[in-house]
PDB file of C-alpha atoms in Angstrom:
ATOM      1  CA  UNK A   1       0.000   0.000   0.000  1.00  0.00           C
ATOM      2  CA  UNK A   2       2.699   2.362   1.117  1.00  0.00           C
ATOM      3  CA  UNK A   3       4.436   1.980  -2.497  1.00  0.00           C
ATOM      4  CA  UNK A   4       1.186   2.225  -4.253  1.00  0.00           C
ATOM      5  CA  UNK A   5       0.938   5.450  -2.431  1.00  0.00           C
ATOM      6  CA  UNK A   6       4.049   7.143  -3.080  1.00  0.00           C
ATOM      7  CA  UNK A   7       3.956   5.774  -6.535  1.00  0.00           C
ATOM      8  CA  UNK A   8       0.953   8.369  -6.826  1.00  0.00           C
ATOM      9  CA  UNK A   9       2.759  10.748  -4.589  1.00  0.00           C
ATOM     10  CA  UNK A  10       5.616  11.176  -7.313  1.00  0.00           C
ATOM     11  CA  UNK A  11       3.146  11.741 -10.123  1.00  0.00           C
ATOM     12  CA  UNK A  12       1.176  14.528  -8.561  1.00  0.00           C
ATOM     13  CA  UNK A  13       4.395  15.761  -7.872  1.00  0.00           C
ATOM     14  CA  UNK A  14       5.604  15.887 -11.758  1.00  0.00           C
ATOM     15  CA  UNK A  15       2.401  17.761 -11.979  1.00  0.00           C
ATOM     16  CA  UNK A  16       2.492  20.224  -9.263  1.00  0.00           C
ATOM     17  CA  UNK A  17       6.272  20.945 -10.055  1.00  0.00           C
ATOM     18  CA  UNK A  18       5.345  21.476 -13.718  1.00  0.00           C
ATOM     19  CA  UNK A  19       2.348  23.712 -12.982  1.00  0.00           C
ATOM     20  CA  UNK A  20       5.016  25.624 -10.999  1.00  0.00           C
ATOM     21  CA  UNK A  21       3.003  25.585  -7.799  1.00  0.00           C
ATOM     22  CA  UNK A  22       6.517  25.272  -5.326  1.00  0.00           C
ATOM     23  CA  UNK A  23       7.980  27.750  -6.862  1.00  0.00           C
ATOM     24  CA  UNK A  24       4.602  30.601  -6.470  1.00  0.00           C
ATOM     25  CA  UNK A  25       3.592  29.105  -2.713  1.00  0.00           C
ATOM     26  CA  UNK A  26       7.500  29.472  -2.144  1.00  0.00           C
ATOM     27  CA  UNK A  27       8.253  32.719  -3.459  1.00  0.00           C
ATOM     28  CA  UNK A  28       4.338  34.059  -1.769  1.00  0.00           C
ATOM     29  CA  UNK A  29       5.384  33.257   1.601  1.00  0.00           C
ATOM     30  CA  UNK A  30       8.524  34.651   1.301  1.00  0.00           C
ATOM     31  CA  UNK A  31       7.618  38.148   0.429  1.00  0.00           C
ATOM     32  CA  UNK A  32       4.845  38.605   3.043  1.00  0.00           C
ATOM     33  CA  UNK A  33       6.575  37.388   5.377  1.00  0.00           C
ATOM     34  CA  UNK A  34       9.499  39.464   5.065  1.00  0.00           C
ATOM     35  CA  UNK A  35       7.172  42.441   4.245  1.00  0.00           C
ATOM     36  CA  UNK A  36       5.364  41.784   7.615  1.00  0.00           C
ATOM     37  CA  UNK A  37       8.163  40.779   9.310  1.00  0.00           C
ATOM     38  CA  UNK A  38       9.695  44.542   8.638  1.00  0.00           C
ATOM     39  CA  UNK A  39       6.445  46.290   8.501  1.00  0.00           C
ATOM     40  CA  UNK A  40       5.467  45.150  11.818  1.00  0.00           C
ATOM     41  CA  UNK A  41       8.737  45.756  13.406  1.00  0.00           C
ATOM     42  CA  UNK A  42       8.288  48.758  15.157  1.00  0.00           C
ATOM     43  CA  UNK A  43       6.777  47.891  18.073  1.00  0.00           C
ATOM     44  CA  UNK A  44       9.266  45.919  19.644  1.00  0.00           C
ATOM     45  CA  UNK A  45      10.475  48.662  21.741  1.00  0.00           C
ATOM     46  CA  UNK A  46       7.087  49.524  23.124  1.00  0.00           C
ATOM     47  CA  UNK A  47       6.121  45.742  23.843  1.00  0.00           C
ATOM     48  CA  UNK A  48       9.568  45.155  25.257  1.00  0.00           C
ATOM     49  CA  UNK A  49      10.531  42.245  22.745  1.00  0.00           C
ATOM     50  CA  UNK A  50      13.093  41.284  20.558  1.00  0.00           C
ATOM     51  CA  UNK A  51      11.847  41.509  16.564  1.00  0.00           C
ATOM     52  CA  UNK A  52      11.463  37.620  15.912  1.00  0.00           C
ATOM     53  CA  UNK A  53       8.838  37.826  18.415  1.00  0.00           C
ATOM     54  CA  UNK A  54       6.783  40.897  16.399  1.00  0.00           C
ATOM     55  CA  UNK A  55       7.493  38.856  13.555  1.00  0.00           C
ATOM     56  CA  UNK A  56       6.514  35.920  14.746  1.00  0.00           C
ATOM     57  CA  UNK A  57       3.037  37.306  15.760  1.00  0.00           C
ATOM     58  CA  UNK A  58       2.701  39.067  12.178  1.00  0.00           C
ATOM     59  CA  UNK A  59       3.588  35.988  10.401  1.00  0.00           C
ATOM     60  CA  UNK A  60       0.875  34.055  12.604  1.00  0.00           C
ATOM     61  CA  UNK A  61      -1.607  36.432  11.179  1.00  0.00           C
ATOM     62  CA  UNK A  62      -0.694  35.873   7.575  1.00  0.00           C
ATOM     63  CA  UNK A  63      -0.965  32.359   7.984  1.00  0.00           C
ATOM     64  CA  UNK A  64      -4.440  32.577   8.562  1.00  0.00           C
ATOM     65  CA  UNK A  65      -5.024  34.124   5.518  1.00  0.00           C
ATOM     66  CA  UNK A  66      -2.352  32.506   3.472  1.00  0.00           C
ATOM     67  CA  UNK A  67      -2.139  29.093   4.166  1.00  0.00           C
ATOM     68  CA  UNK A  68      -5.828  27.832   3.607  1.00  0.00           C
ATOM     69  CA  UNK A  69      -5.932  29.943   0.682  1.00  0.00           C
ATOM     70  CA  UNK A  70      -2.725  27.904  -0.851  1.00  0.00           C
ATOM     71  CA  UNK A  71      -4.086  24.497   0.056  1.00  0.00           C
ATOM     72  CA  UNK A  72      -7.189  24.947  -1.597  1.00  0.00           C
ATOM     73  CA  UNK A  73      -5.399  26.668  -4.825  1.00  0.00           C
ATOM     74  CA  UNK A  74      -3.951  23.360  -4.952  1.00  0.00           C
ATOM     75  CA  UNK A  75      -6.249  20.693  -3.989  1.00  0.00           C
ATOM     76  CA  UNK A  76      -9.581  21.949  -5.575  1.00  0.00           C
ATOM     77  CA  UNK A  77      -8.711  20.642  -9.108  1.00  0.00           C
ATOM     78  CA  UNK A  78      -6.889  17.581  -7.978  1.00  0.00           C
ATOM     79  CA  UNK A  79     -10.419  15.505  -8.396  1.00  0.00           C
ATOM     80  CA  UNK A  80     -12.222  17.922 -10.507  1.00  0.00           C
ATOM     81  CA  UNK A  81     -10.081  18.531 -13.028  1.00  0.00           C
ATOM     82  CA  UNK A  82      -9.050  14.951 -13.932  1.00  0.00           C
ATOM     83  CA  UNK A  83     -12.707  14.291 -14.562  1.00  0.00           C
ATOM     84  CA  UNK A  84     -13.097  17.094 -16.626  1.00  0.00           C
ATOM     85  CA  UNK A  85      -9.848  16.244 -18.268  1.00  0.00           C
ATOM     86  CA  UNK A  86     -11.074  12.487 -19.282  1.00  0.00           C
ATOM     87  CA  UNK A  87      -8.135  10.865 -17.374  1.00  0.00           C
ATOM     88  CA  UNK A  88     -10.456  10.246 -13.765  1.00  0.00           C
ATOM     89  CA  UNK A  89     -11.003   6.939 -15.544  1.00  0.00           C
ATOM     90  CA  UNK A  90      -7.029   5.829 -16.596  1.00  0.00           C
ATOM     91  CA  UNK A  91      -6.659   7.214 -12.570  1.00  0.00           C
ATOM     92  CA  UNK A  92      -9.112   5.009 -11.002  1.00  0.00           C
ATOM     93  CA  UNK A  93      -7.687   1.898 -13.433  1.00  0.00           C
ATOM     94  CA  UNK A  94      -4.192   1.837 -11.619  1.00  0.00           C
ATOM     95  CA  UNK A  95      -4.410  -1.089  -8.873  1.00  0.00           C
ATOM     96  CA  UNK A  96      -4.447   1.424  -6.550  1.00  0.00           C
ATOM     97  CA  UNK A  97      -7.889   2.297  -4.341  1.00  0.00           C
ATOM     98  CA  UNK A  98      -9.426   5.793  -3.964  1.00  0.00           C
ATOM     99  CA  UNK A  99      -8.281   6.187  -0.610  1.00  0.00           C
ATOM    100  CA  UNK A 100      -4.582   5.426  -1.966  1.00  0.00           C
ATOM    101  CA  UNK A 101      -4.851   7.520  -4.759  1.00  0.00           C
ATOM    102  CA  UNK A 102      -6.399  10.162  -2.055  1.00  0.00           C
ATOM    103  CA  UNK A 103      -3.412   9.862   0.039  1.00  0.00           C
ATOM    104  CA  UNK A 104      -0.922  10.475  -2.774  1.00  0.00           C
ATOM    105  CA  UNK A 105      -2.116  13.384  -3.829  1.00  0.00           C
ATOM    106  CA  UNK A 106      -2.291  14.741  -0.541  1.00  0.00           C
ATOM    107  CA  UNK A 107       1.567  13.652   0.469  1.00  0.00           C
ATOM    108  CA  UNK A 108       2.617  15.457  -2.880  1.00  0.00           C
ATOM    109  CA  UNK A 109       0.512  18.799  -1.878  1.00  0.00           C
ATOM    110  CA  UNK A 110       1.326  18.589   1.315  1.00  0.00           C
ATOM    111  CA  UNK A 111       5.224  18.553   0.768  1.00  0.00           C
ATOM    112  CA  UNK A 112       4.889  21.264  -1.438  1.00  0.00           C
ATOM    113  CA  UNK A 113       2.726  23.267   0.749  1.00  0.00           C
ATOM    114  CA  UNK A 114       5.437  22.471   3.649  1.00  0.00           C
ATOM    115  CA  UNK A 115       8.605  23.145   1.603  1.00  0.00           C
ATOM    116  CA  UNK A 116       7.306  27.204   1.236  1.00  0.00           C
ATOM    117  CA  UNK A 117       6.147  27.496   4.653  1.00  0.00           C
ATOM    118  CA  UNK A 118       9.670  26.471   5.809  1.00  0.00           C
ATOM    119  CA  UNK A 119      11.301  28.329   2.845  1.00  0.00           C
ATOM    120  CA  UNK A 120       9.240  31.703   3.539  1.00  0.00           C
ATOM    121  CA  UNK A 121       8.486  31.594   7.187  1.00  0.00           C
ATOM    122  CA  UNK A 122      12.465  30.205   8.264  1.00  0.00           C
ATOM    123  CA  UNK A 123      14.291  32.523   5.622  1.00  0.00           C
ATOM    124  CA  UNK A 124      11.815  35.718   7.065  1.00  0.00           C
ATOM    125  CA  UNK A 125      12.726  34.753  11.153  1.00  0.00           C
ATOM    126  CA  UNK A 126      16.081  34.454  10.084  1.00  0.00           C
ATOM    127  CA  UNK A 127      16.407  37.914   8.856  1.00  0.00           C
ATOM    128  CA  UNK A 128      14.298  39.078  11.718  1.00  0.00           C
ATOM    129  CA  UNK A 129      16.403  37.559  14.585  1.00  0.00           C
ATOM    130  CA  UNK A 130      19.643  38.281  12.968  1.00  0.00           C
ATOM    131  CA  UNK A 131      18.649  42.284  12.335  1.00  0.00           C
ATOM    132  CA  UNK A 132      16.995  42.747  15.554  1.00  0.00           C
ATOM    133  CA  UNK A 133      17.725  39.752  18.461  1.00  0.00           C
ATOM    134  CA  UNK A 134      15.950  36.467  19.399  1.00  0.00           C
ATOM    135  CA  UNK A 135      15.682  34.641  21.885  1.00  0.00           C
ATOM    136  CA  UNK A 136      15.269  31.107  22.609  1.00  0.00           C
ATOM    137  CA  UNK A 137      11.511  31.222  23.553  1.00  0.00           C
ATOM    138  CA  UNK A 138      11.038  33.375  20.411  1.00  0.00           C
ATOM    139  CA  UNK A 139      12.936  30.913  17.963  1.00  0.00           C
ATOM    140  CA  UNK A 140      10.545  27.839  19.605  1.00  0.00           C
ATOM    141  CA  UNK A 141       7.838  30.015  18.737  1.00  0.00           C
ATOM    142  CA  UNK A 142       8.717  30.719  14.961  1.00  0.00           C
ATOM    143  CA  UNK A 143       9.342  25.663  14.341  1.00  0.00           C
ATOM    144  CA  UNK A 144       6.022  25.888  16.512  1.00  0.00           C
ATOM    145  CA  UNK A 145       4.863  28.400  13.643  1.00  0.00           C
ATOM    146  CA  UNK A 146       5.882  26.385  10.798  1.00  0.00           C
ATOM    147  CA  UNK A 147       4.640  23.550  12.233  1.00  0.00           C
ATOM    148  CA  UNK A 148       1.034  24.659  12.917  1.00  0.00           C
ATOM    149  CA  UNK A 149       1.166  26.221   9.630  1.00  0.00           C
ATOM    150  CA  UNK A 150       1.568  22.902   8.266  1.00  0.00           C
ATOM    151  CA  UNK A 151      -0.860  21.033   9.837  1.00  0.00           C
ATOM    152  CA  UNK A 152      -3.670  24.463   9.088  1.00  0.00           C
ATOM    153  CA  UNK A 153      -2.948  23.516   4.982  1.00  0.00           C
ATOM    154  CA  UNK A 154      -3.452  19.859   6.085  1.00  0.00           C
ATOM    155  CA  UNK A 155      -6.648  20.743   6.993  1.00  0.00           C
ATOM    156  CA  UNK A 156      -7.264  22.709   4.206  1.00  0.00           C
ATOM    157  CA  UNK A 157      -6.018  20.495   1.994  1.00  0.00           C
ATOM    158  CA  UNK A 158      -8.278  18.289   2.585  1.00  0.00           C
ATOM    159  CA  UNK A 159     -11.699  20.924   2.505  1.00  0.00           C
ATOM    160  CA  UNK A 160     -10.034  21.017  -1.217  1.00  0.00           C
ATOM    161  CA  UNK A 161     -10.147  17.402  -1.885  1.00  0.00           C
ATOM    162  CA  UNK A 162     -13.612  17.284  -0.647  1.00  0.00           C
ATOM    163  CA  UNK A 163     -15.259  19.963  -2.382  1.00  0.00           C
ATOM    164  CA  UNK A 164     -13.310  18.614  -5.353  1.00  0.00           C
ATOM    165  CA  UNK A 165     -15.230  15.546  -5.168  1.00  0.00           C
ATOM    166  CA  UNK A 166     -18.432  16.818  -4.708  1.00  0.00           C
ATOM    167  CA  UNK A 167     -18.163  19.474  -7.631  1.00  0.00           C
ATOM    168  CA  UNK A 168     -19.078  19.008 -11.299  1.00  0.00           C
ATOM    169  CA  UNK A 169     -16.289  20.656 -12.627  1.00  0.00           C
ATOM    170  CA  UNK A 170     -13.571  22.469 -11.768  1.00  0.00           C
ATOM    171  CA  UNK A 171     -14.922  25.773 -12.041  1.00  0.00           C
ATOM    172  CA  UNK A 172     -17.592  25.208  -9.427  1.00  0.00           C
ATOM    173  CA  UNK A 173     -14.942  23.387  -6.906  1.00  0.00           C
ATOM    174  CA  UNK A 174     -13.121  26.890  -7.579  1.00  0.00           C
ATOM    175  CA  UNK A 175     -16.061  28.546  -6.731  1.00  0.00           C
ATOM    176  CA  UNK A 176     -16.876  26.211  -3.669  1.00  0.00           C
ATOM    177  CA  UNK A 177     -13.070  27.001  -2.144  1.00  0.00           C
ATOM    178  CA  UNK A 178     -13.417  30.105  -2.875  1.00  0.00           C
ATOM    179  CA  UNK A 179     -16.584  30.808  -0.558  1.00  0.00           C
ATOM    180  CA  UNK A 180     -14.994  27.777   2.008  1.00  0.00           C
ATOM    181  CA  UNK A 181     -12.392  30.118   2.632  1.00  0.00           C
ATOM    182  CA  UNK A 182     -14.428  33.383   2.813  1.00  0.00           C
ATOM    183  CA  UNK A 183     -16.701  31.161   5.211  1.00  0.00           C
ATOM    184  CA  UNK A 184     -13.818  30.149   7.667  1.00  0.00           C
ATOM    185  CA  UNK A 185     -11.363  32.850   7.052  1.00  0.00           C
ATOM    186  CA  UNK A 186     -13.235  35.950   7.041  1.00  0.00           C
ATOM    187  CA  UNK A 187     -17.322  35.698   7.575  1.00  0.00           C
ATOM    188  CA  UNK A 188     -16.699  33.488  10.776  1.00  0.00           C
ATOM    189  CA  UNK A 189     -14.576  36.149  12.988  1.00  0.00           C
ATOM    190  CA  UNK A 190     -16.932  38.662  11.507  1.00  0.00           C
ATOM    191  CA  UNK A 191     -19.893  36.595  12.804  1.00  0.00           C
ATOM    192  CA  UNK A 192     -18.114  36.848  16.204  1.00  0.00           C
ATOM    193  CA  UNK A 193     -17.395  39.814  16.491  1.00  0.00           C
ATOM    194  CA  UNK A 194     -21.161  41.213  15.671  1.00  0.00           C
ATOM    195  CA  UNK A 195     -21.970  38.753  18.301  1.00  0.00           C
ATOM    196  CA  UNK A 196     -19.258  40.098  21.062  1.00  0.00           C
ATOM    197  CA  UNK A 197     -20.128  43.614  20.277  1.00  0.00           C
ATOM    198  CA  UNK A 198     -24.005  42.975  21.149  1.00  0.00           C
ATOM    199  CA  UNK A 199     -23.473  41.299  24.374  1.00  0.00           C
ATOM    200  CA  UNK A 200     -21.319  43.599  25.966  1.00  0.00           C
ATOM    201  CA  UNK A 201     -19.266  41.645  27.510  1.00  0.00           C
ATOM    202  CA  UNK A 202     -21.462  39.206  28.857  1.00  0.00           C
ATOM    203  CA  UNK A 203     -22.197  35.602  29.185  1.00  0.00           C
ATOM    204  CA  UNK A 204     -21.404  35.020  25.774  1.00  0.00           C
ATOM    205  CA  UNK A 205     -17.825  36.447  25.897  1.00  0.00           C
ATOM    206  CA  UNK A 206     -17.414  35.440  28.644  1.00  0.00           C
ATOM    207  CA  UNK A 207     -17.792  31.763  28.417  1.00  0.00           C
ATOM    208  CA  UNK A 208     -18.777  30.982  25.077  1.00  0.00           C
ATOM    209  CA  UNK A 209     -17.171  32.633  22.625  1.00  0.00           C
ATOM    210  CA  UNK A 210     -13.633  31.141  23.611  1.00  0.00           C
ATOM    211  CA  UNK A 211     -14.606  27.474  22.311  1.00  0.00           C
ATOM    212  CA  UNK A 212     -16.940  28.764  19.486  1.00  0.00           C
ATOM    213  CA  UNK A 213     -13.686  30.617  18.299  1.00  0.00           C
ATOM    214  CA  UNK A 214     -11.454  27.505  19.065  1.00  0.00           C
ATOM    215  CA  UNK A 215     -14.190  25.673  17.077  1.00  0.00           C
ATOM    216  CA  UNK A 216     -12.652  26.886  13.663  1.00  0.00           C
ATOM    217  CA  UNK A 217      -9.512  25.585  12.236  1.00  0.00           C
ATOM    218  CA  UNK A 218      -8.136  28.652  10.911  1.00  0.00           C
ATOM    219  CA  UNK A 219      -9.048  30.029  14.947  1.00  0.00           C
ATOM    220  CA  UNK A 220      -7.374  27.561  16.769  1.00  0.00           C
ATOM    221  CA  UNK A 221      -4.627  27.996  14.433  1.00  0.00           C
ATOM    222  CA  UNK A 222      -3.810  31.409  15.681  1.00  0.00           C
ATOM    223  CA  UNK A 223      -4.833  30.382  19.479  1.00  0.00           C
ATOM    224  CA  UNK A 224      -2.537  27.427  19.197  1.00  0.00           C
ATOM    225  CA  UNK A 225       0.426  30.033  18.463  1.00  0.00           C
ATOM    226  CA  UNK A 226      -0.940  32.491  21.070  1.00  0.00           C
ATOM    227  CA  UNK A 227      -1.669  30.079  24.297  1.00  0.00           C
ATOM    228  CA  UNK A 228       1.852  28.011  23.493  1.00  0.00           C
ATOM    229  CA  UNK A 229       3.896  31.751  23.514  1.00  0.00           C
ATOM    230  CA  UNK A 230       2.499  34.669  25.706  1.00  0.00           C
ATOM    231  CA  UNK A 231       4.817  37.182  23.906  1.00  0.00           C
ATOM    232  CA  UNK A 232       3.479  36.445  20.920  1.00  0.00           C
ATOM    233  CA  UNK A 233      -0.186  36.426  22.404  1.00  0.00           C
ATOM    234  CA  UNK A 234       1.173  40.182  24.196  1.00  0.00           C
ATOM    235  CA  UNK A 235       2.116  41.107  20.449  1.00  0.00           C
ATOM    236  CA  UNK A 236      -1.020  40.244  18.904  1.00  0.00           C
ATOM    237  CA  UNK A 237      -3.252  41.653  21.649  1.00  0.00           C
ATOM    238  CA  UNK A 238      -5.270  37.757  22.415  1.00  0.00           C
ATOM    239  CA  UNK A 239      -3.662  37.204  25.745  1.00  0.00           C
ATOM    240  CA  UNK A 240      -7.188  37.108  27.171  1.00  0.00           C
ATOM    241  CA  UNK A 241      -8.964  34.423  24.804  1.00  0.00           C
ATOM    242  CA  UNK A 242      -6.035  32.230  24.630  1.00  0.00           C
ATOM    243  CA  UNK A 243      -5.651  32.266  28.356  1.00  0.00           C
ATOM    244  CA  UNK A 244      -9.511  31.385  28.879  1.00  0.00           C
ATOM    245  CA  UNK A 245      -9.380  28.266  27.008  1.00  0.00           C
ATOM    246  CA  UNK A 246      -7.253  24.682  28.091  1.00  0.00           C
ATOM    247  CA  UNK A 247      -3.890  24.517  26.436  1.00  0.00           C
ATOM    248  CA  UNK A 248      -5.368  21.201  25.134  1.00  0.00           C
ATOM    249  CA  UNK A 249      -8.699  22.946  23.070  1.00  0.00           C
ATOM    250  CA  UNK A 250      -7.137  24.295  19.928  1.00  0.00           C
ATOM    251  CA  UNK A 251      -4.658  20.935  19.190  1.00  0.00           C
ATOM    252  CA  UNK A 252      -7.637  19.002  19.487  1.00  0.00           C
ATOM    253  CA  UNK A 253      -9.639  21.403  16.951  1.00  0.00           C
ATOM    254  CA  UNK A 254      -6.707  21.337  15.040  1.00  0.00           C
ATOM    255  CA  UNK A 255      -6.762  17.234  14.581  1.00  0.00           C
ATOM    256  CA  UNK A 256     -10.670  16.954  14.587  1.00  0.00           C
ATOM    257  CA  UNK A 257     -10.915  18.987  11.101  1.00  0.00           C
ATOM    258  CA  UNK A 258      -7.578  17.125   9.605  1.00  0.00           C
ATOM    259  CA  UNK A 259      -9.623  13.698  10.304  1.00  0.00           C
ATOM    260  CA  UNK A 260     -12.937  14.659   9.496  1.00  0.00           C
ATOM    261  CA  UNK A 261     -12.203  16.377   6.283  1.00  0.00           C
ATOM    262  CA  UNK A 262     -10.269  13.500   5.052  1.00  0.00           C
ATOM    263  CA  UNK A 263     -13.140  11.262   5.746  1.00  0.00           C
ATOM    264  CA  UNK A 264     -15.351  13.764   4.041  1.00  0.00           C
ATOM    265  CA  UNK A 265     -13.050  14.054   0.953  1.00  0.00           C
ATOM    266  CA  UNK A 266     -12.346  10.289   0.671  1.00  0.00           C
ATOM    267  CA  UNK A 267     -16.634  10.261   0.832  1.00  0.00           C
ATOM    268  CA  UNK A 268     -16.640  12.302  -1.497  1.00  0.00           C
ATOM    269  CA  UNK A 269     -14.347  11.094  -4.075  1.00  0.00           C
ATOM    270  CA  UNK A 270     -16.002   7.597  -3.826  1.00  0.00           C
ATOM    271  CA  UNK A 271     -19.083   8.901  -4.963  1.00  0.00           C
ATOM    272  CA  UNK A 272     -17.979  10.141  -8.192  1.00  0.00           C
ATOM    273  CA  UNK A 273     -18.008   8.083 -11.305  1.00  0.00           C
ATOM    274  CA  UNK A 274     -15.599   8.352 -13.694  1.00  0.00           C
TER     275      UNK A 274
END
């Protein structure tokens, strides 16, 4: 099984290095990170940090944004687009299952999508510590930033296989992602906030909204980063929330949503015919 895997694994890879994907989620992350590494520099003094810190905390933030948004660039035409193309058929005729097949595409994706977040986010806190200080805790907290970073396109990764499966062609799985991430990314917080803003600070924000905030991937993401590293939560201005909730809550979150949505998108991609 494993071979029949990475057998797959080193196709999709022909395919994502030839549709030059590395190279643009490389060369993405690099530039906003180092523009929000530098950007968001100045407040070192005031917070009392050194600049990986700040930098760590602004490249948090563009994760958020950046990371889902890669995964599903890459993932929703990995289904789609084959059975628009004609080949879903040759695909499905290798003696390899769908969940195989699945799993191939998402170790090639996944190694790509890991490569640039090490590439962007490492060569960026390099810079950063070496032009302004670090310190240990702040050098944990830019691996513990690649890491999680990872693990967020995981999840998105495999949002992209699903709605892959369940669109009709790859234009709609575009348009699908494309409204997945608005959903998740932007519309959720907004949600909150409107929510926060008419209690007033009561029961709600109190006790609630922690977990339903933890609830979303992209969420515990950034409350992953901010409970594990209180500078960085100082930085970013969530030391509250992320001190209200278990250190445990947004791990969990975090490996809920990278099982169920491979369960979904394996559903998904075994109800489509050829």
């Amino acid at each position: 099984m494993i071979g029949r895997i990475l057998a797959i694994a080193r196709t999709e890879a022909l395919i994502v290095r030839r549709n030059r994907w590395v190279f643009l989620a490389t060369l993405i992350m690099l530039l906003f990170a180092l523009a929000l590494t530098f950007a968001g520099s100045a407040p070192t003094g005031t917070l009392g940090v050194d600049r990986l810190t700040v930098a760590v905390a602004s490249m948090t933030t563009l994760s958020v944004y950046l990371a889902p948004l890669l995964a599903l660039m890459m993932s929703f035409d990995s289904i789609a687009g084959e059975a628009d193309r004609g080949s879903l058929a040759l695909l499905l005729s290798y003696p390899a299952g769908r969940g195989e097949i699945l799993a191939g595409k998402y170790v090639a994706h996944l190694s790509a999508l890991a490569f640039a977040m090490i590439v962007g986010f490492g060569t960026a806190g390099a810079i950063a510590g070496a032009t302004g200080g670090a310190s240990p805790e702040s050098v944990t907290a830019l691996l513990r930033l690649i890491g999680t970073s990872i693990l967020l396109g995981a999840v998105f990764l495999a949002f992209g296989y699903m709605l892959s499966g369940l669109a009709g062609s790859p234009a709609a799985a575009a348009g699908l992602s494309a409204a997945l991430w608005l959903v998740f990314v932007v519309l959720y917080d907004l949600g909150l906030l409107g929510a926060v803003v008419v209690d007033s600070g009561g029961y709600f924000t109190q006790h609630i909204f922690p977990w339903v905030l933890a609830a979303n991937p992209a969420d515990a993401f950034r409350l992953w980063n901010m409970a594990a590293s209180p500078d960085v939560a100082l930085a970013t201005g969530m030391a509250g929330v992320s001190a209200s909730l278990p250190a445990w809550a947004a791990p969990v979150s975090l490996g809920f949503w990278l099982v169920a949505g491979f369960v979904l998108a394996r559903m998904a991609f075994r109800r489509l015919e050829p």
